[in-house]
XYZ file of C-alpha atoms in Angstrom:
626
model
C 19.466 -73.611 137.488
C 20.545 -72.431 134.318
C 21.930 -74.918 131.643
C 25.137 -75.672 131.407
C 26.935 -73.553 128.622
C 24.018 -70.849 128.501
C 24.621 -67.670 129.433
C 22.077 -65.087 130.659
C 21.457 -61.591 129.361
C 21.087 -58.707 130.819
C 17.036 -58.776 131.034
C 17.663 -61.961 132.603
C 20.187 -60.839 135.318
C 18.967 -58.010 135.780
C 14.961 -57.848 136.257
C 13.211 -54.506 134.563
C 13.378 -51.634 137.207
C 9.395 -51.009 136.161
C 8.992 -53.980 138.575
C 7.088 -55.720 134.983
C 6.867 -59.324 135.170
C 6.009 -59.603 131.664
C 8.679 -61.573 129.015
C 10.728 -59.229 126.936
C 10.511 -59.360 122.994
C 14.126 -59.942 121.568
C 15.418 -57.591 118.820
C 16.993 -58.888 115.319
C 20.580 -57.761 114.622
C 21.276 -55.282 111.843
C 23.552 -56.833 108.967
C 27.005 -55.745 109.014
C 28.091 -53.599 105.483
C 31.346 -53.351 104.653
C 32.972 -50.805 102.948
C 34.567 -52.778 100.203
C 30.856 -53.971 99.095
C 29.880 -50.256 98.420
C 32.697 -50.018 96.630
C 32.067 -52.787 94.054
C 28.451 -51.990 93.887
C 29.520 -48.654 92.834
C 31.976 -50.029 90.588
C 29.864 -52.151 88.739
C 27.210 -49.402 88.236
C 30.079 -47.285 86.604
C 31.022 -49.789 84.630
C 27.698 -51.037 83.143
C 26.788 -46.702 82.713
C 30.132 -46.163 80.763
C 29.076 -49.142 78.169
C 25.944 -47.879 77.545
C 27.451 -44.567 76.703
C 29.895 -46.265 74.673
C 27.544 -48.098 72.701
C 25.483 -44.943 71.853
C 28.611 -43.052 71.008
C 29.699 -45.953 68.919
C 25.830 -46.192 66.777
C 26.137 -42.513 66.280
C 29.588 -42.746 64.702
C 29.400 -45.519 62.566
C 25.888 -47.115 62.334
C 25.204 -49.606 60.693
C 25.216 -49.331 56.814
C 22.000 -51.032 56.281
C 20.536 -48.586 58.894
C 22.473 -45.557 57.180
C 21.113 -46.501 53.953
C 17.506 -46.300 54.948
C 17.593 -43.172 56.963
C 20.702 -41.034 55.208
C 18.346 -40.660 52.337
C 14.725 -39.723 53.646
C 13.612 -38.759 50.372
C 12.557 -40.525 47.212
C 13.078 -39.665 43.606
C 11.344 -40.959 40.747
C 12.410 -40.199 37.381
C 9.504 -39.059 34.750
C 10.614 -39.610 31.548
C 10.298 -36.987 28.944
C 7.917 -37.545 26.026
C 10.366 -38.001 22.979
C 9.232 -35.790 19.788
C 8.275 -37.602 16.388
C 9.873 -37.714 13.834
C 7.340 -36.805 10.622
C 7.418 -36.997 7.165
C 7.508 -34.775 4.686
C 3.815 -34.646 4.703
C 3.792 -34.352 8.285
C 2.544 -38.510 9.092
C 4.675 -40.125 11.150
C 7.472 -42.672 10.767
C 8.504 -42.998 14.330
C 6.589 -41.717 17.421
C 6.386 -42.795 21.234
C 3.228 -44.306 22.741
C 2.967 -45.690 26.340
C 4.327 -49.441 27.106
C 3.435 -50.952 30.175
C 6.605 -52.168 31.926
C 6.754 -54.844 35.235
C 8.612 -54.392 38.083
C 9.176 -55.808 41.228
C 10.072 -55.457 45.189
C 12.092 -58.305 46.031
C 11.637 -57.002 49.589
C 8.285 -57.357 50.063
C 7.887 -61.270 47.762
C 7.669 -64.174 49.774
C 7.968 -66.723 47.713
C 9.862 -65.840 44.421
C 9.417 -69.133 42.703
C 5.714 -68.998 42.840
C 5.347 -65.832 41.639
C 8.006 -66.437 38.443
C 5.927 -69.403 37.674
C 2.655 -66.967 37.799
C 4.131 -64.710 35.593
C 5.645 -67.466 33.565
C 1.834 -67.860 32.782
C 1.073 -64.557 31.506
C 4.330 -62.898 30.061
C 5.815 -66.371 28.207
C 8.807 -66.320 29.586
C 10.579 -69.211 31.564
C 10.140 -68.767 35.377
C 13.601 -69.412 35.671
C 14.549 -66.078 33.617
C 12.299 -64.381 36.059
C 13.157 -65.841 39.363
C 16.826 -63.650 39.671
C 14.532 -60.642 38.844
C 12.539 -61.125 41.967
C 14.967 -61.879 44.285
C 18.400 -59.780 46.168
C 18.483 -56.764 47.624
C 16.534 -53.154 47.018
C 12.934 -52.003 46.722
C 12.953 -51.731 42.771
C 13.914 -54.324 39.868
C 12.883 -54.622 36.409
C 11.257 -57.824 35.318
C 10.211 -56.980 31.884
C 9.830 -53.660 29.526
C 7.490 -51.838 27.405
C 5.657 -54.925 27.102
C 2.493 -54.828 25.140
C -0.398 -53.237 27.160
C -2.705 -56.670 27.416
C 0.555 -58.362 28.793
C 0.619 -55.461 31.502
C -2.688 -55.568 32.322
C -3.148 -59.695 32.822
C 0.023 -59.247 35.061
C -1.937 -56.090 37.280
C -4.626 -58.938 37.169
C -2.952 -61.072 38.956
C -2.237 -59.118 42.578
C 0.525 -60.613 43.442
C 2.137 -58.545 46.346
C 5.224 -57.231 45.349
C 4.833 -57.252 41.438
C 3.329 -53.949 39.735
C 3.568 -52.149 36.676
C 3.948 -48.757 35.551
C 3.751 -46.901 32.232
C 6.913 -46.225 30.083
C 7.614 -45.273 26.419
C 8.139 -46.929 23.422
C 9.275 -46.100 20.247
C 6.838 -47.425 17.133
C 7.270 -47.135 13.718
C 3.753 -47.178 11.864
C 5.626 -48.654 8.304
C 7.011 -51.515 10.323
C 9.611 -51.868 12.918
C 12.437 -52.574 9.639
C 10.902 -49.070 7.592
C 13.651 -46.339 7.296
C 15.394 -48.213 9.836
C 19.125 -46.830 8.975
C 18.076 -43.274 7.629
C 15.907 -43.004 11.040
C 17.482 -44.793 13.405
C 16.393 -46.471 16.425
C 16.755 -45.805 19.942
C 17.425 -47.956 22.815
C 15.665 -49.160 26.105
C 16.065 -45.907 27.506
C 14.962 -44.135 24.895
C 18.206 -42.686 23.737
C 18.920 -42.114 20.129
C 21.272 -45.068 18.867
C 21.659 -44.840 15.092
C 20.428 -42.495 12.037
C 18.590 -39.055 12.622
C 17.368 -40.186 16.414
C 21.214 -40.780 17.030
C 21.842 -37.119 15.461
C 19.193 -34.977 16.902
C 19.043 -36.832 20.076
C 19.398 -33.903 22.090
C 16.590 -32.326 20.256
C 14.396 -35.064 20.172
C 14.983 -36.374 24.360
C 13.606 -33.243 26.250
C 14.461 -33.134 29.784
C 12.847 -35.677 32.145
C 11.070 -34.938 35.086
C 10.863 -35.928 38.695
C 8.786 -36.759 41.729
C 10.573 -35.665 45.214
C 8.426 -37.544 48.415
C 9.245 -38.204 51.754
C 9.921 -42.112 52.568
C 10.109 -44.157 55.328
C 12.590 -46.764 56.154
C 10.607 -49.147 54.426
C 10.112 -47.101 51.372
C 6.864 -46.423 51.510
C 5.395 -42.756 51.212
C 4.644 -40.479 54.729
C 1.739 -39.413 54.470
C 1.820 -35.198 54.897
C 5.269 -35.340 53.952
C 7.022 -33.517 51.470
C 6.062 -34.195 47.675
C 7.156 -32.149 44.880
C 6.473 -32.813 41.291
C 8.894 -31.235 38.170
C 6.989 -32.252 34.696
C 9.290 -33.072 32.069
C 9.968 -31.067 29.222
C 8.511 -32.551 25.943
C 10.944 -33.560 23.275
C 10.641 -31.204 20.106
C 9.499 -33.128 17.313
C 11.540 -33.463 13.508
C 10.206 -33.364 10.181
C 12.341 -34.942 7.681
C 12.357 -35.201 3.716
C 11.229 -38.356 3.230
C 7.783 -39.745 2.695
C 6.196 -42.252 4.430
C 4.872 -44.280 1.629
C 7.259 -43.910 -1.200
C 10.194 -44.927 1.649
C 8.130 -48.230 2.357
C 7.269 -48.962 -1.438
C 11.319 -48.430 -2.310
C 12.185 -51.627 0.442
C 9.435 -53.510 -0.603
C 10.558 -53.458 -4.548
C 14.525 -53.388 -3.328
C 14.014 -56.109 -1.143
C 12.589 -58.721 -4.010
C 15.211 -57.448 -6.309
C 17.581 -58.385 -3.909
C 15.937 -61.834 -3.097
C 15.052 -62.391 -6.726
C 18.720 -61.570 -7.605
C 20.351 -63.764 -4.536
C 21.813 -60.634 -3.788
C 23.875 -59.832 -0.601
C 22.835 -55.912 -0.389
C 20.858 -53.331 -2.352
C 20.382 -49.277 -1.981
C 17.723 -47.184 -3.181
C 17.322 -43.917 -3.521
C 14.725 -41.472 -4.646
C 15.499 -37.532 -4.828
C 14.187 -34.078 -5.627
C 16.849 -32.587 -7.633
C 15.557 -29.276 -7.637
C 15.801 -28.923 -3.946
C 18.111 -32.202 -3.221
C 15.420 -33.371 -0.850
C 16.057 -37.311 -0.067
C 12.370 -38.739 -0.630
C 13.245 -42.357 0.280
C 16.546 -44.136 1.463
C 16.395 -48.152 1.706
C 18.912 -50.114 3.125
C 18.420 -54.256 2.468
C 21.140 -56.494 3.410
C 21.065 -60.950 3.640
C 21.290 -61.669 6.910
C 23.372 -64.840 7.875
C 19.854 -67.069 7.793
C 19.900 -66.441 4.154
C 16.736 -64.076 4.531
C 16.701 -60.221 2.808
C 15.642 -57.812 5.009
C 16.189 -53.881 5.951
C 19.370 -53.416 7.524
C 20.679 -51.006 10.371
C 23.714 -50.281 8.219
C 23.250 -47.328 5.985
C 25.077 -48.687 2.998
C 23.760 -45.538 1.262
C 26.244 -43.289 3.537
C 29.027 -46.084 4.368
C 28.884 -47.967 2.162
C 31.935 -47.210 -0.570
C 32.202 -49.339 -4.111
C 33.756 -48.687 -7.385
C 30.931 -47.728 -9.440
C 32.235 -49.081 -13.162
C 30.080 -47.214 -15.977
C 27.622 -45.156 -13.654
C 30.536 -42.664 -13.668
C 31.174 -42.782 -17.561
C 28.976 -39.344 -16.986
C 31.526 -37.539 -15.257
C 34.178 -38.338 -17.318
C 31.711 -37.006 -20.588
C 31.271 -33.893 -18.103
C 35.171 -33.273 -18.196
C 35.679 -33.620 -21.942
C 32.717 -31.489 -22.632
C 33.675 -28.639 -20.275
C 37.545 -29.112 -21.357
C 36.117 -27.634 -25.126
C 38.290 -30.830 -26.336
C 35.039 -32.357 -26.702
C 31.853 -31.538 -28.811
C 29.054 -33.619 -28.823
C 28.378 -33.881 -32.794
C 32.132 -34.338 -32.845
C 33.010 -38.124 -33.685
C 35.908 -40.041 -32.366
C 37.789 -42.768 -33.153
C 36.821 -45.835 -31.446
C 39.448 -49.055 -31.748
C 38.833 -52.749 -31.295
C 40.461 -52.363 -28.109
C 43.117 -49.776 -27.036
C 46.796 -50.478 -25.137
C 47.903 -48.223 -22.228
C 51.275 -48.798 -20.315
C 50.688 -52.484 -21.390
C 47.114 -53.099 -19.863
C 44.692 -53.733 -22.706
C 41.198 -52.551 -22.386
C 38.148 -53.804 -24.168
C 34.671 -52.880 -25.264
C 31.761 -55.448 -24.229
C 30.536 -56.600 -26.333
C 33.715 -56.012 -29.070
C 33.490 -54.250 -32.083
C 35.696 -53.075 -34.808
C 37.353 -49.981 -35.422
C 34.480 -47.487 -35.452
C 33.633 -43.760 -34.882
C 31.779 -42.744 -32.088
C 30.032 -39.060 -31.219
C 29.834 -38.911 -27.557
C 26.524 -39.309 -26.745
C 26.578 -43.002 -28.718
C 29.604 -43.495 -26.813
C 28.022 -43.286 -23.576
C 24.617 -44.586 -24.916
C 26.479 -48.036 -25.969
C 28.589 -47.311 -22.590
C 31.868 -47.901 -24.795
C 35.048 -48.257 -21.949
C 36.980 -47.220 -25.094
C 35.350 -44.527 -26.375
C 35.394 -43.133 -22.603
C 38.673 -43.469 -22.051
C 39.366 -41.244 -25.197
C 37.177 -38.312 -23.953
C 39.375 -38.674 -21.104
C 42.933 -38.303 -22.137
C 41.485 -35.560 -24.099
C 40.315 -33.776 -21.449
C 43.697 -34.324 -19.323
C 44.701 -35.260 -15.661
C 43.546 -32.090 -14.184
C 40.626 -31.010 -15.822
C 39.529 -34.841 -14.740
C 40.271 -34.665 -11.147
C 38.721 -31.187 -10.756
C 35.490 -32.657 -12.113
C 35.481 -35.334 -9.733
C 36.148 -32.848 -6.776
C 33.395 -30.544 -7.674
C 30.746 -33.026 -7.911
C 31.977 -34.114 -4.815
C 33.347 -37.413 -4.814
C 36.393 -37.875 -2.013
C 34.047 -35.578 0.157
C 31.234 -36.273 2.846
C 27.830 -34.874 1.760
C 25.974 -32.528 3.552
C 24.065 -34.858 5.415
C 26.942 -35.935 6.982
C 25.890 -39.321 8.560
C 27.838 -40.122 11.502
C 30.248 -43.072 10.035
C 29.955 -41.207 6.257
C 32.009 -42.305 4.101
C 34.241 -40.305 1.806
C 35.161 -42.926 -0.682
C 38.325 -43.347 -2.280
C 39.151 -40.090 -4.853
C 43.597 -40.316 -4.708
C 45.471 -37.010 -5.064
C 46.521 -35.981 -8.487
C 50.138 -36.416 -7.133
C 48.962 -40.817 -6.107
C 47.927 -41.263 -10.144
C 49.627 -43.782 -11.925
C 50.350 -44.092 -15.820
C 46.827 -46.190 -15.512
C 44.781 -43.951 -12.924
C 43.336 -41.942 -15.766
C 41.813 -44.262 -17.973
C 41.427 -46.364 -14.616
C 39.101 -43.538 -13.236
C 37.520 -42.945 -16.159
C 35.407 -45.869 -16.569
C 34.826 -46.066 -12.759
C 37.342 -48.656 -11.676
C 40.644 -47.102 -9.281
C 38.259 -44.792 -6.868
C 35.414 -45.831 -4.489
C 32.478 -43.471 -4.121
C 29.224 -43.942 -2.086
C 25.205 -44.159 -3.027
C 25.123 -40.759 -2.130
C 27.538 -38.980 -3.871
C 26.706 -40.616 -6.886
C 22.914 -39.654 -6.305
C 24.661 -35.927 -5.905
C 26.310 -36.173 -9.264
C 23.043 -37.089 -10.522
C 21.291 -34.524 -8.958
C 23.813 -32.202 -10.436
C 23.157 -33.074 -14.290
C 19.432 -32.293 -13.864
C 19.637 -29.269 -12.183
C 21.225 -27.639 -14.967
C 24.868 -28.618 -13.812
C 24.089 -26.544 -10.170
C 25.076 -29.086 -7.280
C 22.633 -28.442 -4.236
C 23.583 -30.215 -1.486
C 21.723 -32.901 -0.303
C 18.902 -32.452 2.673
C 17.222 -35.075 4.924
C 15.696 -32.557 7.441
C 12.712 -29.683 6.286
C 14.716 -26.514 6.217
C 11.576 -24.264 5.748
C 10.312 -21.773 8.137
C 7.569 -23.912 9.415
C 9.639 -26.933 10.397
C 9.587 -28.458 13.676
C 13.793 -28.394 13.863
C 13.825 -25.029 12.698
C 15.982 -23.496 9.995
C 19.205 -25.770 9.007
C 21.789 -24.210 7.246
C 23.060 -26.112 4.408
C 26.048 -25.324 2.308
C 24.991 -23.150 -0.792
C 24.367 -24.341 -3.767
C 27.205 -24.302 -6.330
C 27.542 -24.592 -10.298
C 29.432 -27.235 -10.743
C 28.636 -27.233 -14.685
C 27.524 -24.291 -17.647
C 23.771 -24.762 -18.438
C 25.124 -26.349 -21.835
C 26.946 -29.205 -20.784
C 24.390 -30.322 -18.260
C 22.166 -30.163 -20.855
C 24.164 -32.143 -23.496
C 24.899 -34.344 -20.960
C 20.671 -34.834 -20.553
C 20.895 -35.565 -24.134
C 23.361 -38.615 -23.688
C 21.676 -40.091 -21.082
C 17.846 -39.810 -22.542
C 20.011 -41.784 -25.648
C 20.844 -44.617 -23.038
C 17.366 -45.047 -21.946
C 15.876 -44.889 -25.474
C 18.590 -46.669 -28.252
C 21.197 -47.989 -25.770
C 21.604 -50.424 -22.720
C 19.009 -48.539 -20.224
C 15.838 -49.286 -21.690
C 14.375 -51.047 -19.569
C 13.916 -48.056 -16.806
C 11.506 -46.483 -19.264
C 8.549 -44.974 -17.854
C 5.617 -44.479 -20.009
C 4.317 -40.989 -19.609
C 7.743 -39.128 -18.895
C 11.345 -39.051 -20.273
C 13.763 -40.800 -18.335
C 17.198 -40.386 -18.596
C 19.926 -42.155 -16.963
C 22.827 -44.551 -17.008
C 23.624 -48.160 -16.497
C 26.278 -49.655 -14.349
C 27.985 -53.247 -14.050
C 31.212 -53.252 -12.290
C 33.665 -55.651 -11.092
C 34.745 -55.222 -7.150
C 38.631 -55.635 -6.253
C 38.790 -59.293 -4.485
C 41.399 -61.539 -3.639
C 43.313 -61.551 -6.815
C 42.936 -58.058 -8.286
C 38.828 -58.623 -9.612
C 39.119 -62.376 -9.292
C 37.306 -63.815 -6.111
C 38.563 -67.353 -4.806
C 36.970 -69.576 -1.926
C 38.479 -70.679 1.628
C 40.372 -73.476 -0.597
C 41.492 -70.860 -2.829
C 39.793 -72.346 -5.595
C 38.363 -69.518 -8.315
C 34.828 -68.709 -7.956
C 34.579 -65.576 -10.694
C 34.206 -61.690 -9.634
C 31.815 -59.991 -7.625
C 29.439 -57.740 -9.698
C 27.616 -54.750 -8.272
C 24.707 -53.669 -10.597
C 23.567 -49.844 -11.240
C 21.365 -48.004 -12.414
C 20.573 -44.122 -11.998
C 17.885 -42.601 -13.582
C 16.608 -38.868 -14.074
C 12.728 -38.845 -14.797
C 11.506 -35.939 -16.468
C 8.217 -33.618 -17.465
C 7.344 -31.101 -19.497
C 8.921 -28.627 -16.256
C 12.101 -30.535 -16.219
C 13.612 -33.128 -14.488
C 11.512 -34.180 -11.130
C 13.067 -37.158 -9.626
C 16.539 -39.131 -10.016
C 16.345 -42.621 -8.550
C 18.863 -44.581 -7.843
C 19.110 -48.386 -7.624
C 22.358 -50.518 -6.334
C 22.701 -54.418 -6.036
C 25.201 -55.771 -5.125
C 26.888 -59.269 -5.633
C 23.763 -60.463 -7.988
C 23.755 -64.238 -8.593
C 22.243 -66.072 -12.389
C 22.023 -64.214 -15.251
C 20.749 -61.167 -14.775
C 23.535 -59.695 -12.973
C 23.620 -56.341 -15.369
C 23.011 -52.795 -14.197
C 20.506 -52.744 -17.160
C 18.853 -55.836 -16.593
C 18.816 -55.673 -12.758
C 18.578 -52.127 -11.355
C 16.907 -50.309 -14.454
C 13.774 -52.789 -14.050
C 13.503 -51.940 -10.361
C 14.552 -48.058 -10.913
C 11.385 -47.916 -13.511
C 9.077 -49.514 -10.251
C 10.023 -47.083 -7.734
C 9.904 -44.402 -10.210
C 6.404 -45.355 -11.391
C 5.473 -45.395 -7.816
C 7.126 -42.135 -6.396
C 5.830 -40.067 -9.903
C 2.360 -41.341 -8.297
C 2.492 -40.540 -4.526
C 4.018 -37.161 -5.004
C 1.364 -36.359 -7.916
C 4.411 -35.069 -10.707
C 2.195 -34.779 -13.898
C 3.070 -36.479 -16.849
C 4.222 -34.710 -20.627
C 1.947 -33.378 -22.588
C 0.384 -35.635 -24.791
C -1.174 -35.127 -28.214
C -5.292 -36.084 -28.106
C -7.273 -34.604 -31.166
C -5.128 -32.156 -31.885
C -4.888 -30.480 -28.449
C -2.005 -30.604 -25.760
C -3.143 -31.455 -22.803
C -2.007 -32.764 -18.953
C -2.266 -36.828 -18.624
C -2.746 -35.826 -15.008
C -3.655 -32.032 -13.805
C -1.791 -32.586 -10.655
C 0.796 -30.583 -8.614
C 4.121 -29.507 -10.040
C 7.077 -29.559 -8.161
C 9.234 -26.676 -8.032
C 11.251 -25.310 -10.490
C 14.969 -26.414 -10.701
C 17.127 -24.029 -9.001
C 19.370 -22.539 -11.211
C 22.633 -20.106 -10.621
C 23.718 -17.646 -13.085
C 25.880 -19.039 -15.681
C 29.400 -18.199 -15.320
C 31.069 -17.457 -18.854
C 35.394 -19.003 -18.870
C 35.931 -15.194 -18.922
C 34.341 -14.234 -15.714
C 37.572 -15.544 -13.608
C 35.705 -18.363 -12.434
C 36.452 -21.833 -13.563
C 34.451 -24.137 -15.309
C 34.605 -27.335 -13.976
């Protein structure tokens, strides 16, 4: 009987035609699939296909920058610098060369712990771990963390092994006289080793070279592939400069400028020493008070920038137009007053005198502002300013500084009533160090102006040739030589003597002038109270042998303090130092001297060449004779 609700199958009603009485073994149904699951399956699929061949699309297109940045660039460059050349003396020793620094760097990438690592260097370099720490840190393979350090500093740090820190060679600029020696005539470069100031400013291009490079292959993480690519361009050396000046006379002229200065409680001095014959520049100091009070050498080249009305330094110039005007003669007296009155300004002789007559050369040997002002009104407006023009005052020298001054020389058409006798006692114009060291120059070579030089023109220089402006005669052979005369007078009988140097003759003139201030040449304070005039003391001095004149030097203070404030008290002193020392260190033999009888050498040493000298031009050869 079959239960209730339970139907039989087939097997069951219908027993196996074999006849078989064995049980059957039931069969389990297939699943039903629908159509609609394919589809979604399929769907799905497509879907999940088309964003993976979005997303690879969308990397190629615009990756990301981080990524781009690593890969876009597969090869690394490092930058060899190029050896700079040296700059030489005269004498070929050098005054400012480049020898390898050792500089630290880092790989913020690759430090772990930043702070640990400033305070380890802290250690070793002396400097505060917190002015290290932001050099260790942030983004890229390569920061500086200190440069052209001193080798032992550079080896204690590659001492250390800290991971991430190394250091490499770069460098430096040294200056065996001192880091302050020739420092504006020179210059100075910066970090980088790019000229900044003076001659390395100038000839930079000559001096840099080109720098070189490595090319290699890099990974993403910076670091080299081995058998990749790795190319190597050597820099090309810098060409090296020799210059005019020498190394020991440069260092001796700051070292006596500078204690003037100090001495003097001076605010600035300049010194110069010169070849006339050949208008080479043998030294060029530049001292200056800093604002702690202390003297030092100075970036500024006061020599070339520097412009100042130069009082009775010029009284020279003005004998040179009086003399070449024929109005003067120098056995010729003239009349010298107590004091003389032009359009109502009154000008006075220090100290006063009475009515007296004067020849020329004891005008300029007492430095009488009278007598000078004579010899100018005789000579005339124009014969004056042509003088001044053609020993170059309201012009740049050659050397042509970058910053050079011109000074202050008006136009014949800006003179007053007063400009004249103004100009002729070196008050109304402004000149510079230089062009007075020109004028100078001029009077000892026989009244031939060569231009100044600071770099070796001869064949054999490391610059090469430099072409200069010719030289010119400025002055006949007479005058220049009557003007000698004068200035050997103010060294010997009149307010120079102190710049005497025992062995040679040394001519030369003395300078104290006033500077224009607040109240024409009367200086007042922030509460406008009167505090007297600011002096600037001179002194420029020809030294000669029995072969002429071989040196002028040149000595400037300004704004002395106390009372030795005078160009003859203050600058002829130091002028007779630096003379004493140059005649020395370039071997210039003294005169003759008289021993038994016989003439003989104080000093068989070398003699520098002879002055050069133009053909004299006669008034009737058409050209003039200024």
């Amino acid at each position: 009987m079959t239960p209730p609700g339970r139907r039989l199958d087939a097997s069951a009603r219908h027993p196996s035609r074999s006849g078989s009485t064995g049980s059957a073994r039931p069969t389990a149904p297939l699943p039903l699939v629908t159509r609609s699951r394919v589809i979604t399956v399929l769907v799905v699929l497509a879907l999940a296909l088309g964003g993976l061949v979005y997303r690879i699309v969308d990397v190629q297109a615009t990756p990301d920058p981080r990524v781009l940045e690593e890969v876009s660039n597969p090869l690394g460059e490092i930058v060899v610098p190029a050896p700079r050349g040296t700059v030489f003396d005269r004498n070929g020793r050098a005054i400012a060369l480049s020898l390898p620094a050792a500089t630290v760097v880092s790989d913020p990438r690759i430090i772990s712990d930043p702070q640990q690592v400033a305070a380890d260097l802290s250690e070793v370099m002396g400097i505060e771990p917190e002015a290290l720490l932001d050099k260790l840190q942030g983004d890229g393979a390569f920061r500086y963390v200190a440069r052209q350090v001193d080798a032992e500093i550079g080896e204690q740090v590659s001492d250390l092994g800290i991971e991430g820190i190394r250091v490499i060679s770069e460098p430096r600029r040294e200056h065996p006289n001192g880091g302050c020696s020739a420092l504006a005539a020179v210059g100075r470069v910066n970090i980088d080793h790019a000229g900044m100031s003076g001659i390395e400013e100038t000839y930079d291009e000559h001096l840099s070279g080109t720098p070189g490079q490595v090319m290699k292959e890099v990974g993403v993480d910076g670091t080299t592939i081995p058998g990749g690519l790795y190319e190597v361009t050597a820099p090309a050396e810098g060409r090296d400069i020799t210059v005019t000046l020498d190394r020991n006379v440069q260092f001796q002229a700051e070292s006596m400028l500078l204690e003037a200065v100090a001495d003097a409680g001076a605010s600035s001095g300049v010194a110069l020493v010169a070849l006339p014959a050949t208008g080479e520049i043998v030294a060029m100091a530049n001292v200056a008070r800093g604002s702690n009070g202390i003297v030092d050498c100075t970036r500024h080249n006061l020599a070339a920038t520097w412009s100042y009305e130069p009082g009775s330094v010029f009284k020279p110039v003005t004998a040179a137009a009086a003399l070449s005007s024929g109005a003067v003669a120098e056995q010729v007296t003239i009349e010298v007053p107590s004091y003389l009155t032009i359009w109502e300004h009154r000008f006075e002789d220090t100290p006063t005198h009475p009515d007296v007559e004067w020849t020329p050369t004891q005008i300029v040997a007492r430095s009488s502002n009278i007598g000078t002002i004579k010899m100018a009104l005789q000579a005339g407006e124009e014969r004056m300013y042509q003088t001044m023009r053609s020993f170059g005052f309201g012009a740049r020298t050659a050397l042509d500084f970058k910053g050079e001054s011109k000074g202050i020389l008006p136009s014949l058409r800006e003179w007053s009533g007063l400009s004249l006798p103004n100009m002729a006692i070196g008050q109304g114009l402004a000149v510079t160090p230089l062009q007075i060291l020109q004028a100078y120059n001029t009077i000892a070579n026989g009244g031939v102006l060569v231009p100044l030089k600071l770099i070796v023109d001869d064949a054999g220089a490391s610059a090469g040739p430099v072409e200069g402006p010719a030289p010119v005669r400025v002055l006949s052979r007479e005058v220049a030589a009557t003007l000698m005369r004068m200035l050997t007078s103010v060294v010997e009988v009149g307010t120079g003597r102190e710049a005497d140097v025992e062995g040679f003759t040394m001519a030369g003139k003395t300078g104290t002038a006033w500077q224009p201030c607040d109240i024409g040449y009367e200086c007042v304070n922030e509460r406008n109270e009167l505090i007297g005039r600011h002096h600037t003391a001179t002194f420029a001095g020809i030294v000669s042998n029995d072969d002429g004149p071989a040196l002028v030097v040149l000595v400037i203070i300004d704004q002395p303090k106390g009372e030795r404030i005078s160009g003859g008290k203050l600058a002829a002193p130091t002028v007779k130092r630096i003379a004493e020392y140059a005649l020395r260190q370039l071997r210039v033999p003294a005169e003759l001297s008289t021993v038994d009888g016989e003439r003989r050498r104080a000093d068989p040493a070398l003699v520098p060449p002879p002055p050069t000298l133009l053909a004299d031009q006669s008034p009737d050869s058409g050209e003039s004779q200024t």
